[in-house]
Amino acid sequence: MRPLRAKRPARRLRRDPAPSRLSYRLHRLWLTPLIRRMLRIGLPILLVGVSAGYYLSDETRREAIQAWLVEQRQAFEARPEFMVKLMAIDGASTELATDIREVVPLDFPLSSFDMDLEAIQKTVSALDAVASATVRIRSGGVLQVSVVERIPAVVWRGREDIELLDETGHRVASVIARAIRPDLPLITGDGAETAVPEALNILAAAKPINNRIRGLVRMGERRWDLVLDRNQRILLPEENPVAALERVLTLDKTQDMLSRDLVVVDMRNQMRPTLRLAKTAMQDLREIRTREERIDNQ
Amino acid sequence: MTDLYATQRAMRNMRKAAMQRGVIAILDVGTSKTACLVLRFDGPEKFTGEDGVGSLAGQSSFRVIGAATTRSRGVRFGEIDAMNETERAIRTAVQAAQKMANQRVDHVIVGFSGARIRSYGLAGSIDLQDSVVREQDVARVLAACDVPDYGDGRGVLHAQPVNFALDHRSGLSDPRGQIGNRLSVDMHLLTVEDSAIHNLLRCIKRCDLEVAGLASSAYTAGVSTLVEDEQELGAACIDLGGGTTGLSIFMKKHMIYADSVRLGGEHVTADISKGLQVPMAVAERIKTFHGGVFATGVDDRDMIEIGGDTGDWEHDRRTVSRAELIGIMRPRVEEILEEVRLRLDAAGFEHLPCQQIVLTGGGSQIPGLDGLASRILGNSVRLGRPLRVQGLPQAATGAAFSAAVGLSLFAAHPQDEWWDFEIPAERYPARSLKRAVKWFKDNW
């Protein structure tokens, strides 16, 4: 039997296509630019903000996030490409290298994020024997320390100890005895270390009598005495010591002055160079003179 | 009358506000369809043309960004019959157009076809105080027009100065600054039934829209379909709508007469429905697919299935020949055209230098209508389609949309109406501050 119920059309047409007044108003509201922007931008931002605020309002969650962040950071820093495995020192003698290794106590391997290169550079530069230092991390995980060493120019005998100084007067190292560096000239006296360049000039000028020089003595922290062997001294003036020394050397050259029995050549007064003979020299001279007169009289 | 002027002025202000916002909606409430267009104005209106109209006849300043039509409900003879139904139709059209434009519109310019429009020619003249025509003189001459008694319950919809004359010189479009002794004006006044307007305004208010202008669709159809020389030399536009047939006569770019016949396409449909005993929807379908006004021999053999769903085989399998259909349609179309002829004769259309007649509106799409119309109305009849407007969808470029397109032209370039001119100083109440200011302005 055929079903009595009529077959319904699949989709019934809506009788009224008109929007209800509510939907009409909502549509107009939605098309209002301000409302639309608020709903499309403001509302999501608000929602995200509120939910984030709610989530972060709990202390334990905040800590967890913090811990997670720290852990992530550490994991990142500990990656093999950031690990420094050894320190290479260039331009330093072995003693200086050991010194540098001492003052920069790093136990490798170490992440490059944990290193303070500037501090390392400062520490290394602070060493007396180091003129300048550059520190960088080379590819392959090498901490490269390039050092320019100070070259000792003089030996300075101070009141307490003996030290090596470079040409600017900066301390390089201590030595136990002067004999350790016989090749370097010796300076001494109070304030000698502050006038090293002048001393070096004087020593350079005194090259012709180099083999006789014992050292330079700073007198009264203002002028130099050049001390030769046989306890001879050349007292140099405060100003123009090199010129005065050259005068002395000229005299020495022409009259063989320094090989005579002198104790002091006093050049402090430029106008009046003074010689002091040794105690016995005058007697010897007189004896020689009388002997010569006798010979002449005979 | 001042009350109506106040509303018209308020509408003009509303239009200005809408122009500043840049978006305005056009609503054409017809008997058979409600159309809504959303227009976007690109910046302030600029007068670019040297003389006359600019490029694209001044239409380049706006663009249609949304268009929607829906079947009208609750409208009969272009007047609102069931307000709720009409409101729904308006809501549907406006919402769809807004959706297409993706923009909210708050201001709407409304066109309607019914409300028994009646047009009057007014004349007024004044003696000029000093020999130069000033703004105030124009205002005074407009105020000097003797307004006819157009009856209770009617209001002025359009009041357009059509012609200014200064002494013996007539045909001035702008008399300001010219020298003469006597200034006179011809004005065209269009009155409508107040109640119909109020119903319409109320309906639109209930849709949360602000009315920025009102226009008769007889007028706007003429604006959009008559080309420039027709408007200049004189032509009649006949808008064959659903419930009414509007008719407007243009001369020198001004509407000089408008009227409407309360007969339209729906009457043809009703005739078919009665004659063939089919529902209105089927009758409408048969009319649009097979309708015509000239029967030829082949139409006797062209059988049209009428259909039906009574369950009676004989009834559901009825057919009718196209000749019979034409036999039903033609007398009604002829009646409409005869009525139009009467109105044209009453308006003195035969005295115009050029008697071009342009048929437009949905009803003008009946095949063969132009032939029938030229028999009844005169030789120079053509079918008109609305002007092409930027951004208008293809579906809305047909003859049925000439009133809507005309409305958008009207929105972009409204005709100067009475309320656009200055108010004469005498019209201000005595002791008014405005009047004092005006007096000072005029005398110094």
Short mmCIF file of C-alpha atoms in Angstrom, two decimals, chain B:
data_model
loop_
_atom_site.label_atom_id
_atom_site.label_comp_id
_atom_site.label_asym_id
_atom_site.label_seq_id
_atom_site.Cartn_x
_atom_site.Cartn_y
_atom_site.Cartn_z
CA MET B 1 3.88 74.86 3.91
CA THR B 2 6.70 76.26 6.02
CA ASP B 3 6.52 73.02 7.95
CA LEU B 4 7.23 71.01 4.83
CA TYR B 5 10.01 73.39 3.87
CA ALA B 6 11.57 72.83 7.26
CA THR B 7 11.60 69.07 6.65
CA GLN B 8 13.01 69.59 3.17
CA ARG B 9 15.77 71.80 4.56
CA ALA B 10 16.49 69.21 7.24
CA MET B 11 16.78 66.60 4.48
CA ARG B 12 19.25 68.79 2.64
CA ASN B 13 21.36 69.08 5.78
CA MET B 14 21.15 65.33 6.18
CA ARG B 15 22.33 64.93 2.60
CA LYS B 16 25.26 67.21 3.33
CA ALA B 17 26.18 65.09 6.35
CA ALA B 18 25.96 61.94 4.24
CA MET B 19 28.21 63.50 1.60
CA GLN B 20 30.76 64.23 4.28
CA ARG B 21 30.62 60.66 5.42
CA GLY B 22 30.87 59.59 1.80
CA VAL B 23 28.22 56.89 1.80
CA ILE B 24 24.55 57.20 1.01
CA ALA B 25 21.88 54.68 0.17
CA ILE B 26 19.29 54.92 -2.56
CA LEU B 27 15.97 53.29 -1.88
CA ASP B 28 13.42 52.88 -4.61
CA VAL B 29 10.18 51.63 -3.15
CA GLY B 30 8.15 50.42 -6.05
CA THR B 31 5.02 48.36 -6.37
CA SER B 32 6.72 45.22 -7.60
CA LYS B 33 10.29 45.58 -6.36
CA THR B 34 12.24 47.42 -3.73
CA ALA B 35 15.75 48.31 -4.83
CA CYS B 36 18.57 49.60 -2.68
CA LEU B 37 21.85 50.95 -4.01
CA VAL B 38 24.74 52.02 -1.81
CA LEU B 39 26.75 54.88 -3.26
CA ARG B 40 30.21 55.93 -2.26
CA PHE B 41 31.27 59.46 -2.98
CA ASP B 42 34.95 59.94 -3.66
CA GLY B 43 35.76 63.15 -1.91
CA PRO B 44 33.94 66.43 -2.13
CA GLU B 45 32.12 67.34 -5.29
CA LYS B 46 34.35 69.29 -7.61
CA PHE B 47 33.15 71.29 -10.52
CA THR B 48 35.63 70.30 -13.18
CA GLY B 49 33.78 71.15 -16.35
CA GLU B 50 34.40 74.47 -18.05
CA ASP B 51 30.82 75.00 -19.04
CA GLY B 52 27.79 72.84 -18.74
CA VAL B 53 28.32 69.36 -17.43
CA GLY B 54 31.71 67.83 -16.91
CA SER B 55 33.09 64.54 -18.03
CA LEU B 56 30.74 61.57 -17.72
CA ALA B 57 27.98 64.10 -17.23
CA GLY B 58 29.22 64.66 -13.69
CA GLN B 59 28.74 61.10 -12.61
CA SER B 60 32.37 60.32 -11.98
CA SER B 61 32.21 61.48 -8.42
CA PHE B 62 30.28 58.51 -7.10
CA ARG B 63 30.36 54.77 -7.39
CA VAL B 64 27.81 52.07 -6.63
CA ILE B 65 29.31 49.72 -4.07
CA GLY B 66 26.24 47.79 -3.08
CA ALA B 67 23.05 46.85 -4.85
CA ALA B 68 20.13 44.66 -3.88
CA THR B 69 16.57 44.18 -4.93
CA THR B 70 13.77 42.33 -3.37
CA ARG B 71 10.13 41.75 -4.13
CA SER B 72 8.03 44.52 -2.69
CA ARG B 73 5.32 43.56 -0.33
CA GLY B 74 2.56 45.63 1.07
CA VAL B 75 2.83 48.26 -1.64
CA ARG B 76 -0.07 49.03 -3.94
CA PHE B 77 -0.05 51.74 -6.61
CA GLY B 78 3.33 52.84 -5.26
CA GLU B 79 1.81 53.60 -1.87
CA ILE B 80 2.26 51.74 1.33
CA ASP B 81 -0.60 49.42 2.04
CA ALA B 82 0.79 47.21 4.81
CA MET B 83 3.50 49.02 6.67
CA ASN B 84 5.09 46.03 8.39
CA GLU B 85 5.44 44.15 5.15
CA THR B 86 6.97 47.15 3.42
CA GLU B 87 9.34 47.63 6.32
CA ARG B 88 10.49 44.03 5.97
CA ALA B 89 11.07 44.48 2.26
CA ILE B 90 13.09 47.62 2.92
CA ARG B 91 15.09 45.82 5.60
CA THR B 92 15.83 42.94 3.25
CA ALA B 93 17.03 45.22 0.48
CA VAL B 94 19.05 47.48 2.75
CA GLN B 95 20.70 44.62 4.57
CA ALA B 96 21.68 42.85 1.37
CA ALA B 97 23.05 46.05 -0.12
CA GLN B 98 24.99 46.80 3.06
CA LYS B 99 26.38 43.32 3.00
CA MET B 100 27.55 43.74 -0.56
CA ALA B 101 29.04 47.15 0.21
CA ASN B 102 30.47 45.87 3.48
CA GLN B 103 29.58 49.21 4.91
CA ARG B 104 26.89 50.57 7.11
CA VAL B 105 24.66 53.25 5.66
CA ASP B 106 22.68 55.65 7.77
CA HIS B 107 21.37 58.09 5.21
CA VAL B 108 18.94 57.16 2.53
CA ILE B 109 17.39 58.98 -0.39
CA VAL B 110 13.97 57.62 -1.14
CA GLY B 111 12.07 57.44 -4.38
CA PHE B 112 8.49 56.37 -4.69
CA SER B 113 6.09 56.17 -7.58
CA GLY B 114 2.66 56.71 -6.19
CA ALA B 115 1.02 59.23 -3.92
CA ARG B 116 -0.95 60.83 -6.76
CA ILE B 117 1.55 63.39 -7.96
CA ARG B 118 0.13 66.53 -9.48
CA SER B 119 2.12 69.30 -11.05
CA TYR B 120 1.48 73.02 -11.19
CA GLY B 121 3.16 75.79 -13.06
CA LEU B 122 3.73 78.87 -10.94
CA ALA B 123 4.75 82.33 -11.94
CA GLY B 124 5.83 85.28 -9.87
CA SER B 125 7.45 88.59 -10.48
CA ILE B 126 8.78 91.52 -8.50
CA ASP B 127 10.16 94.96 -9.20
CA LEU B 128 13.81 95.14 -8.30
CA GLN B 129 14.73 97.64 -5.59
CA ASP B 130 17.99 98.52 -7.20
CA SER B 131 18.64 97.51 -10.75
CA VAL B 132 20.99 94.62 -9.93
CA VAL B 133 19.60 91.19 -9.08
CA ARG B 134 20.86 89.94 -5.73
CA GLU B 135 20.37 86.71 -3.83
CA GLN B 136 17.65 88.32 -1.82
CA ASP B 137 15.83 89.36 -4.97
CA VAL B 138 15.81 85.76 -6.16
CA ALA B 139 14.44 84.72 -2.80
CA ARG B 140 11.79 87.40 -2.97
CA VAL B 141 10.68 86.52 -6.46
CA LEU B 142 10.38 82.88 -5.46
CA ALA B 143 8.30 83.96 -2.48
CA ALA B 144 6.16 86.12 -4.72
CA CYS B 145 4.89 83.12 -6.68
CA ASP B 146 1.21 82.71 -6.11
CA VAL B 147 0.81 79.21 -4.82
CA PRO B 148 -2.35 77.53 -6.04
CA ASP B 149 -4.72 75.87 -3.68
CA TYR B 150 -3.58 72.31 -4.09
CA GLY B 151 -5.90 70.98 -1.50
CA ASP B 152 -5.79 69.67 2.00
CA GLY B 153 -3.65 66.73 2.86
CA ARG B 154 -1.20 67.39 0.10
CA GLY B 155 2.35 68.58 0.32
CA VAL B 156 5.01 69.95 -1.95
CA LEU B 157 7.56 67.37 -3.10
CA HIS B 158 9.46 69.31 -5.73
CA ALA B 159 9.44 73.04 -6.30
CA GLN B 160 11.93 73.86 -8.96
CA PRO B 161 12.46 77.25 -10.53
CA VAL B 162 12.42 76.45 -14.21
CA ASN B 163 12.97 79.78 -15.80
CA PHE B 164 13.96 83.29 -14.79
CA ALA B 165 13.06 86.33 -16.84
CA LEU B 166 14.47 89.81 -16.46
CA ASP B 167 12.39 92.51 -18.16
CA HIS B 168 11.93 91.24 -21.70
CA ARG B 169 14.70 88.65 -21.56
CA SER B 170 13.54 85.17 -20.73
CA GLY B 171 15.26 81.82 -20.39
CA LEU B 172 17.87 82.93 -17.86
CA SER B 173 19.23 80.10 -15.78
CA ASP B 174 20.96 82.34 -13.25
CA PRO B 175 19.85 85.98 -13.07
CA ARG B 176 22.10 86.99 -10.19
CA GLY B 177 24.20 90.07 -10.84
CA GLN B 178 22.30 91.01 -13.98
CA ILE B 179 20.71 94.38 -14.48
CA GLY B 180 17.02 94.95 -15.02
CA ASN B 181 13.87 96.33 -13.50
CA ARG B 182 11.49 93.45 -13.20
CA LEU B 183 12.44 89.93 -12.28
CA SER B 184 9.99 87.12 -12.88
CA VAL B 185 10.23 83.39 -12.38
CA ASP B 186 8.42 80.31 -13.61
CA MET B 187 8.32 77.49 -11.16
CA HIS B 188 7.25 73.91 -11.38
CA LEU B 189 5.55 72.62 -8.28
CA LEU B 190 4.89 68.96 -7.66
CA THR B 191 2.50 68.04 -4.90
CA VAL B 192 1.81 64.65 -3.42
CA GLU B 193 -0.46 63.22 -0.81
CA ASP B 194 0.93 63.88 2.64
CA SER B 195 -0.29 60.67 4.18
CA ALA B 196 1.58 58.49 1.67
CA ILE B 197 4.80 60.40 2.37
CA HIS B 198 4.32 60.17 6.10
CA ASN B 199 3.76 56.42 5.88
CA LEU B 200 6.90 56.03 3.86
CA LEU B 201 8.97 58.20 6.19
CA ARG B 202 7.68 56.31 9.17
CA CYS B 203 8.54 53.02 7.52
CA ILE B 204 12.11 54.17 6.90
CA LYS B 205 12.45 55.55 10.38
CA ARG B 206 11.54 52.11 11.69
CA CYS B 207 14.50 50.72 9.75
CA ASP B 208 16.86 53.07 11.69
CA LEU B 209 17.60 55.08 8.57
CA GLU B 210 17.67 58.83 8.16
CA VAL B 211 15.96 60.31 5.12
CA ALA B 212 18.30 62.56 3.21
CA GLY B 213 15.97 63.28 0.35
CA LEU B 214 12.70 62.44 -1.32
CA ALA B 215 12.00 62.26 -5.01
CA SER B 216 9.24 61.10 -7.27
CA SER B 217 10.31 58.18 -9.41
CA ALA B 218 8.57 59.69 -12.44
CA TYR B 219 11.08 62.51 -12.18
CA THR B 220 14.15 60.37 -11.48
CA ALA B 221 13.36 57.96 -14.30
CA GLY B 222 13.42 60.92 -16.63
CA VAL B 223 16.72 62.10 -15.17
CA SER B 224 18.40 58.78 -15.86
CA THR B 225 16.91 57.77 -19.22
CA LEU B 226 16.61 60.99 -21.19
CA VAL B 227 19.85 61.89 -22.88
CA GLU B 228 21.13 65.40 -22.80
CA ASP B 229 19.62 66.70 -26.02
CA GLU B 230 16.24 65.18 -25.19
CA GLN B 231 16.28 66.93 -21.83
CA GLU B 232 17.24 70.15 -23.54
CA LEU B 233 14.82 70.09 -26.48
CA GLY B 234 11.86 68.54 -24.76
CA ALA B 235 10.91 64.93 -24.21
CA ALA B 236 8.58 62.82 -22.17
CA CYS B 237 9.71 59.88 -20.14
CA ILE B 238 7.14 57.22 -19.45
CA ASP B 239 8.07 54.92 -16.62
CA LEU B 240 5.93 51.78 -16.94
CA GLY B 241 6.14 50.50 -13.41
CA GLY B 242 4.41 47.75 -11.55
CA GLY B 243 1.50 49.59 -10.02
CA THR B 244 1.70 53.02 -11.57
CA THR B 245 2.94 54.52 -14.77
CA GLY B 246 4.87 57.70 -14.18
CA LEU B 247 5.23 60.34 -16.78
CA SER B 248 7.48 63.35 -16.77
CA ILE B 249 8.14 65.99 -19.39
CA PHE B 250 11.50 67.65 -19.58
CA MET B 251 12.44 70.83 -21.31
CA LYS B 252 15.61 72.89 -21.08
CA LYS B 253 17.00 70.41 -18.58
CA HIS B 254 14.10 71.02 -16.22
CA MET B 255 11.12 68.93 -15.45
CA ILE B 256 8.13 70.96 -16.46
CA TYR B 257 5.38 68.46 -15.93
CA ALA B 258 4.88 65.17 -14.15
CA ASP B 259 1.95 62.95 -13.65
CA SER B 260 1.18 59.35 -12.97
CA VAL B 261 -1.41 56.88 -14.20
CA ARG B 262 -2.50 54.40 -11.61
CA LEU B 263 -2.16 51.47 -13.94
CA GLY B 264 0.86 49.32 -14.44
CA GLY B 265 2.37 45.94 -15.12
CA GLU B 266 0.60 44.31 -12.20
CA HIS B 267 -2.74 45.04 -13.86
CA VAL B 268 -1.56 43.17 -16.92
CA THR B 269 -0.53 40.29 -14.67
CA ALA B 270 -3.90 40.41 -12.93
CA ASP B 271 -5.66 40.25 -16.30
CA ILE B 272 -3.64 37.20 -17.29
CA SER B 273 -4.32 35.61 -13.93
CA LYS B 274 -8.04 36.16 -14.30
CA GLY B 275 -8.19 35.29 -17.95
CA LEU B 276 -6.25 32.06 -17.72
CA GLN B 277 -7.30 31.24 -14.17
CA VAL B 278 -3.79 30.85 -12.84
CA PRO B 279 -2.13 32.22 -9.71
CA MET B 280 -0.49 35.64 -9.89
CA ALA B 281 3.01 34.18 -9.69
CA VAL B 282 2.38 31.91 -12.67
CA ALA B 283 0.75 34.75 -14.55
CA GLU B 284 3.77 36.94 -13.89
CA ARG B 285 6.05 34.20 -15.16
CA ILE B 286 3.99 33.67 -18.30
CA LYS B 287 3.93 37.39 -18.90
CA THR B 288 7.66 37.83 -18.62
CA PHE B 289 8.57 34.75 -20.66
CA HIS B 290 5.92 34.76 -23.36
CA GLY B 291 4.26 38.16 -23.24
CA GLY B 292 3.89 40.48 -26.19
CA VAL B 293 1.55 42.95 -27.82
CA PHE B 294 1.69 42.06 -31.52
CA ALA B 295 0.31 38.69 -32.58
CA THR B 296 1.66 37.09 -35.69
CA GLY B 297 0.59 33.91 -37.43
CA VAL B 298 3.20 31.81 -35.71
CA ASP B 299 1.88 32.82 -32.32
CA ASP B 300 -1.25 30.71 -32.92
CA ARG B 301 0.90 27.61 -32.94
CA ASP B 302 3.11 28.65 -30.04
CA MET B 303 1.44 26.80 -27.20
CA ILE B 304 2.30 27.75 -23.65
CA GLU B 305 1.90 25.29 -20.80
CA ILE B 306 -0.01 26.94 -18.05
CA GLY B 307 0.34 24.22 -15.44
CA GLY B 308 -1.32 23.94 -12.08
CA ASP B 309 -1.23 21.64 -9.11
CA THR B 310 -4.83 20.75 -8.42
CA GLY B 311 -4.27 17.06 -9.15
CA ASP B 312 -6.83 17.21 -11.96
CA TRP B 313 -4.98 16.10 -15.06
CA GLU B 314 -7.15 18.07 -17.44
CA HIS B 315 -6.75 21.22 -15.39
CA ASP B 316 -3.04 20.82 -14.86
CA ARG B 317 -2.31 20.19 -18.52
CA ARG B 318 -3.98 23.28 -19.89
CA THR B 319 -2.20 25.12 -22.64
CA VAL B 320 -2.83 28.46 -24.20
CA SER B 321 -1.51 29.84 -27.44
CA ARG B 322 0.68 32.91 -27.38
CA ALA B 323 -1.86 34.70 -29.55
CA GLU B 324 -4.45 34.28 -26.82
CA LEU B 325 -2.00 35.61 -24.24
CA ILE B 326 -1.34 38.62 -26.43
CA GLY B 327 -5.06 39.02 -26.79
CA ILE B 328 -5.31 39.33 -23.03
CA MET B 329 -2.34 41.62 -22.58
CA ARG B 330 -2.82 44.02 -25.43
CA PRO B 331 -6.05 45.76 -24.39
CA ARG B 332 -4.60 46.53 -20.97
CA VAL B 333 -1.35 47.86 -22.40
CA GLU B 334 -3.33 49.91 -24.84
CA GLU B 335 -5.43 51.26 -22.00
CA ILE B 336 -2.32 52.31 -20.12
CA LEU B 337 -0.88 54.02 -23.14
CA GLU B 338 -4.20 55.73 -23.87
CA GLU B 339 -4.24 57.08 -20.36
CA VAL B 340 -0.72 58.33 -20.82
CA ARG B 341 -1.78 59.95 -24.07
CA LEU B 342 -4.55 61.77 -22.28
CA ARG B 343 -2.17 63.09 -19.67
CA LEU B 344 0.28 64.19 -22.32
CA ASP B 345 -2.44 66.00 -24.18
CA ALA B 346 -3.55 67.66 -20.98
CA ALA B 347 0.00 68.84 -20.41
CA GLY B 348 0.21 70.32 -23.89
CA PHE B 349 2.98 68.02 -24.99
CA GLU B 350 2.18 68.58 -28.65
CA HIS B 351 3.33 72.17 -28.38
CA LEU B 352 6.88 71.21 -27.54
CA PRO B 353 9.48 71.66 -30.26
CA CYS B 354 10.67 68.09 -29.98
CA GLN B 355 8.23 65.39 -29.04
CA GLN B 356 10.46 62.51 -28.20
CA ILE B 357 8.89 59.88 -26.01
CA VAL B 358 11.04 57.48 -24.05
CA LEU B 359 9.55 54.34 -22.58
CA THR B 360 11.29 52.84 -19.61
CA GLY B 361 10.52 50.87 -16.48
CA GLY B 362 9.95 47.15 -16.16
CA GLY B 363 6.84 47.27 -18.31
CA SER B 364 8.74 48.62 -21.27
CA GLN B 365 10.35 45.24 -21.77
CA ILE B 366 7.23 43.75 -23.30
CA PRO B 367 8.26 42.77 -26.84
CA GLY B 368 6.72 45.01 -29.44
CA LEU B 369 5.74 47.71 -27.01
CA ASP B 370 7.54 50.42 -28.94
CA GLY B 371 5.51 49.63 -32.02
CA LEU B 372 2.27 49.83 -30.11
CA ALA B 373 3.34 52.98 -28.31
CA SER B 374 4.25 54.76 -31.52
CA ARG B 375 0.77 54.06 -32.81
CA ILE B 376 -0.83 55.60 -29.77
CA LEU B 377 1.64 58.22 -28.61
CA GLY B 378 3.27 59.46 -31.76
CA ASN B 379 6.08 58.67 -34.08
CA SER B 380 9.21 59.31 -32.14
CA VAL B 381 9.14 56.66 -29.46
CA ARG B 382 12.16 54.82 -28.21
CA LEU B 383 12.87 52.41 -25.40
CA GLY B 384 15.15 53.85 -22.77
CA ARG B 385 17.57 52.26 -20.42
CA PRO B 386 19.17 54.10 -17.55
CA LEU B 387 22.51 55.84 -17.86
CA ARG B 388 25.51 53.73 -17.11
CA VAL B 389 26.72 54.35 -13.61
CA GLN B 390 30.10 53.30 -12.29
CA GLY B 391 30.01 50.09 -10.32
CA LEU B 392 26.41 49.19 -11.04
CA PRO B 393 25.98 45.42 -11.35
CA GLN B 394 24.95 44.11 -14.74
CA ALA B 395 21.70 42.82 -13.28
CA ALA B 396 20.70 46.32 -12.27
CA THR B 397 21.31 48.06 -15.60
CA GLY B 398 17.96 47.13 -17.09
CA ALA B 399 15.04 49.39 -17.82
CA ALA B 400 13.42 48.38 -14.53
CA PHE B 401 16.14 50.22 -12.64
CA SER B 402 15.88 53.58 -14.36
CA ALA B 403 14.15 55.13 -11.36
CA ALA B 404 16.79 53.82 -8.95
CA VAL B 405 19.67 54.96 -11.13
CA GLY B 406 17.98 58.31 -11.59
CA LEU B 407 17.72 58.59 -7.84
CA SER B 408 21.44 58.10 -7.50
CA LEU B 409 22.04 60.83 -10.07
CA PHE B 410 19.59 62.96 -8.14
CA ALA B 411 21.55 62.22 -4.98
CA ALA B 412 24.79 63.27 -6.59
CA HIS B 413 23.51 66.38 -8.35
CA PRO B 414 20.20 67.52 -6.98
CA GLN B 415 18.25 70.13 -8.81
CA ASP B 416 18.04 73.48 -7.04
CA GLU B 417 14.71 73.63 -5.35
CA TRP B 418 12.87 76.38 -3.67
CA TRP B 419 14.23 75.48 -0.27
CA ASP B 420 17.79 75.68 -1.50
CA PHE B 421 17.51 79.41 -1.99
CA GLU B 422 17.75 82.00 0.69
CA ILE B 423 14.79 82.81 2.81
CA PRO B 424 13.59 86.35 2.05
CA ALA B 425 14.19 88.67 4.96
CA GLU B 426 10.50 89.52 5.23
CA ARG B 427 9.69 85.91 5.94
CA TYR B 428 11.66 85.88 9.16
CA PRO B 429 9.52 86.68 12.17
CA ALA B 430 9.66 90.31 13.21
CA ARG B 431 12.14 91.14 15.99
CA SER B 432 14.19 88.13 15.04
CA LEU B 433 17.94 88.43 15.44
CA LYS B 434 18.41 86.68 12.12
CA ARG B 435 16.31 89.29 10.44
CA ALA B 436 18.42 92.05 11.93
CA VAL B 437 21.60 90.35 10.80
CA LYS B 438 20.15 89.88 7.37
CA TRP B 439 19.15 93.52 7.16
CA PHE B 440 22.65 94.61 8.09
CA LYS B 441 24.19 92.21 5.61
CA ASP B 442 21.97 93.41 2.79
CA ASN B 443 22.36 97.11 3.46
CA TRP B 444 26.09 97.31 4.11
#
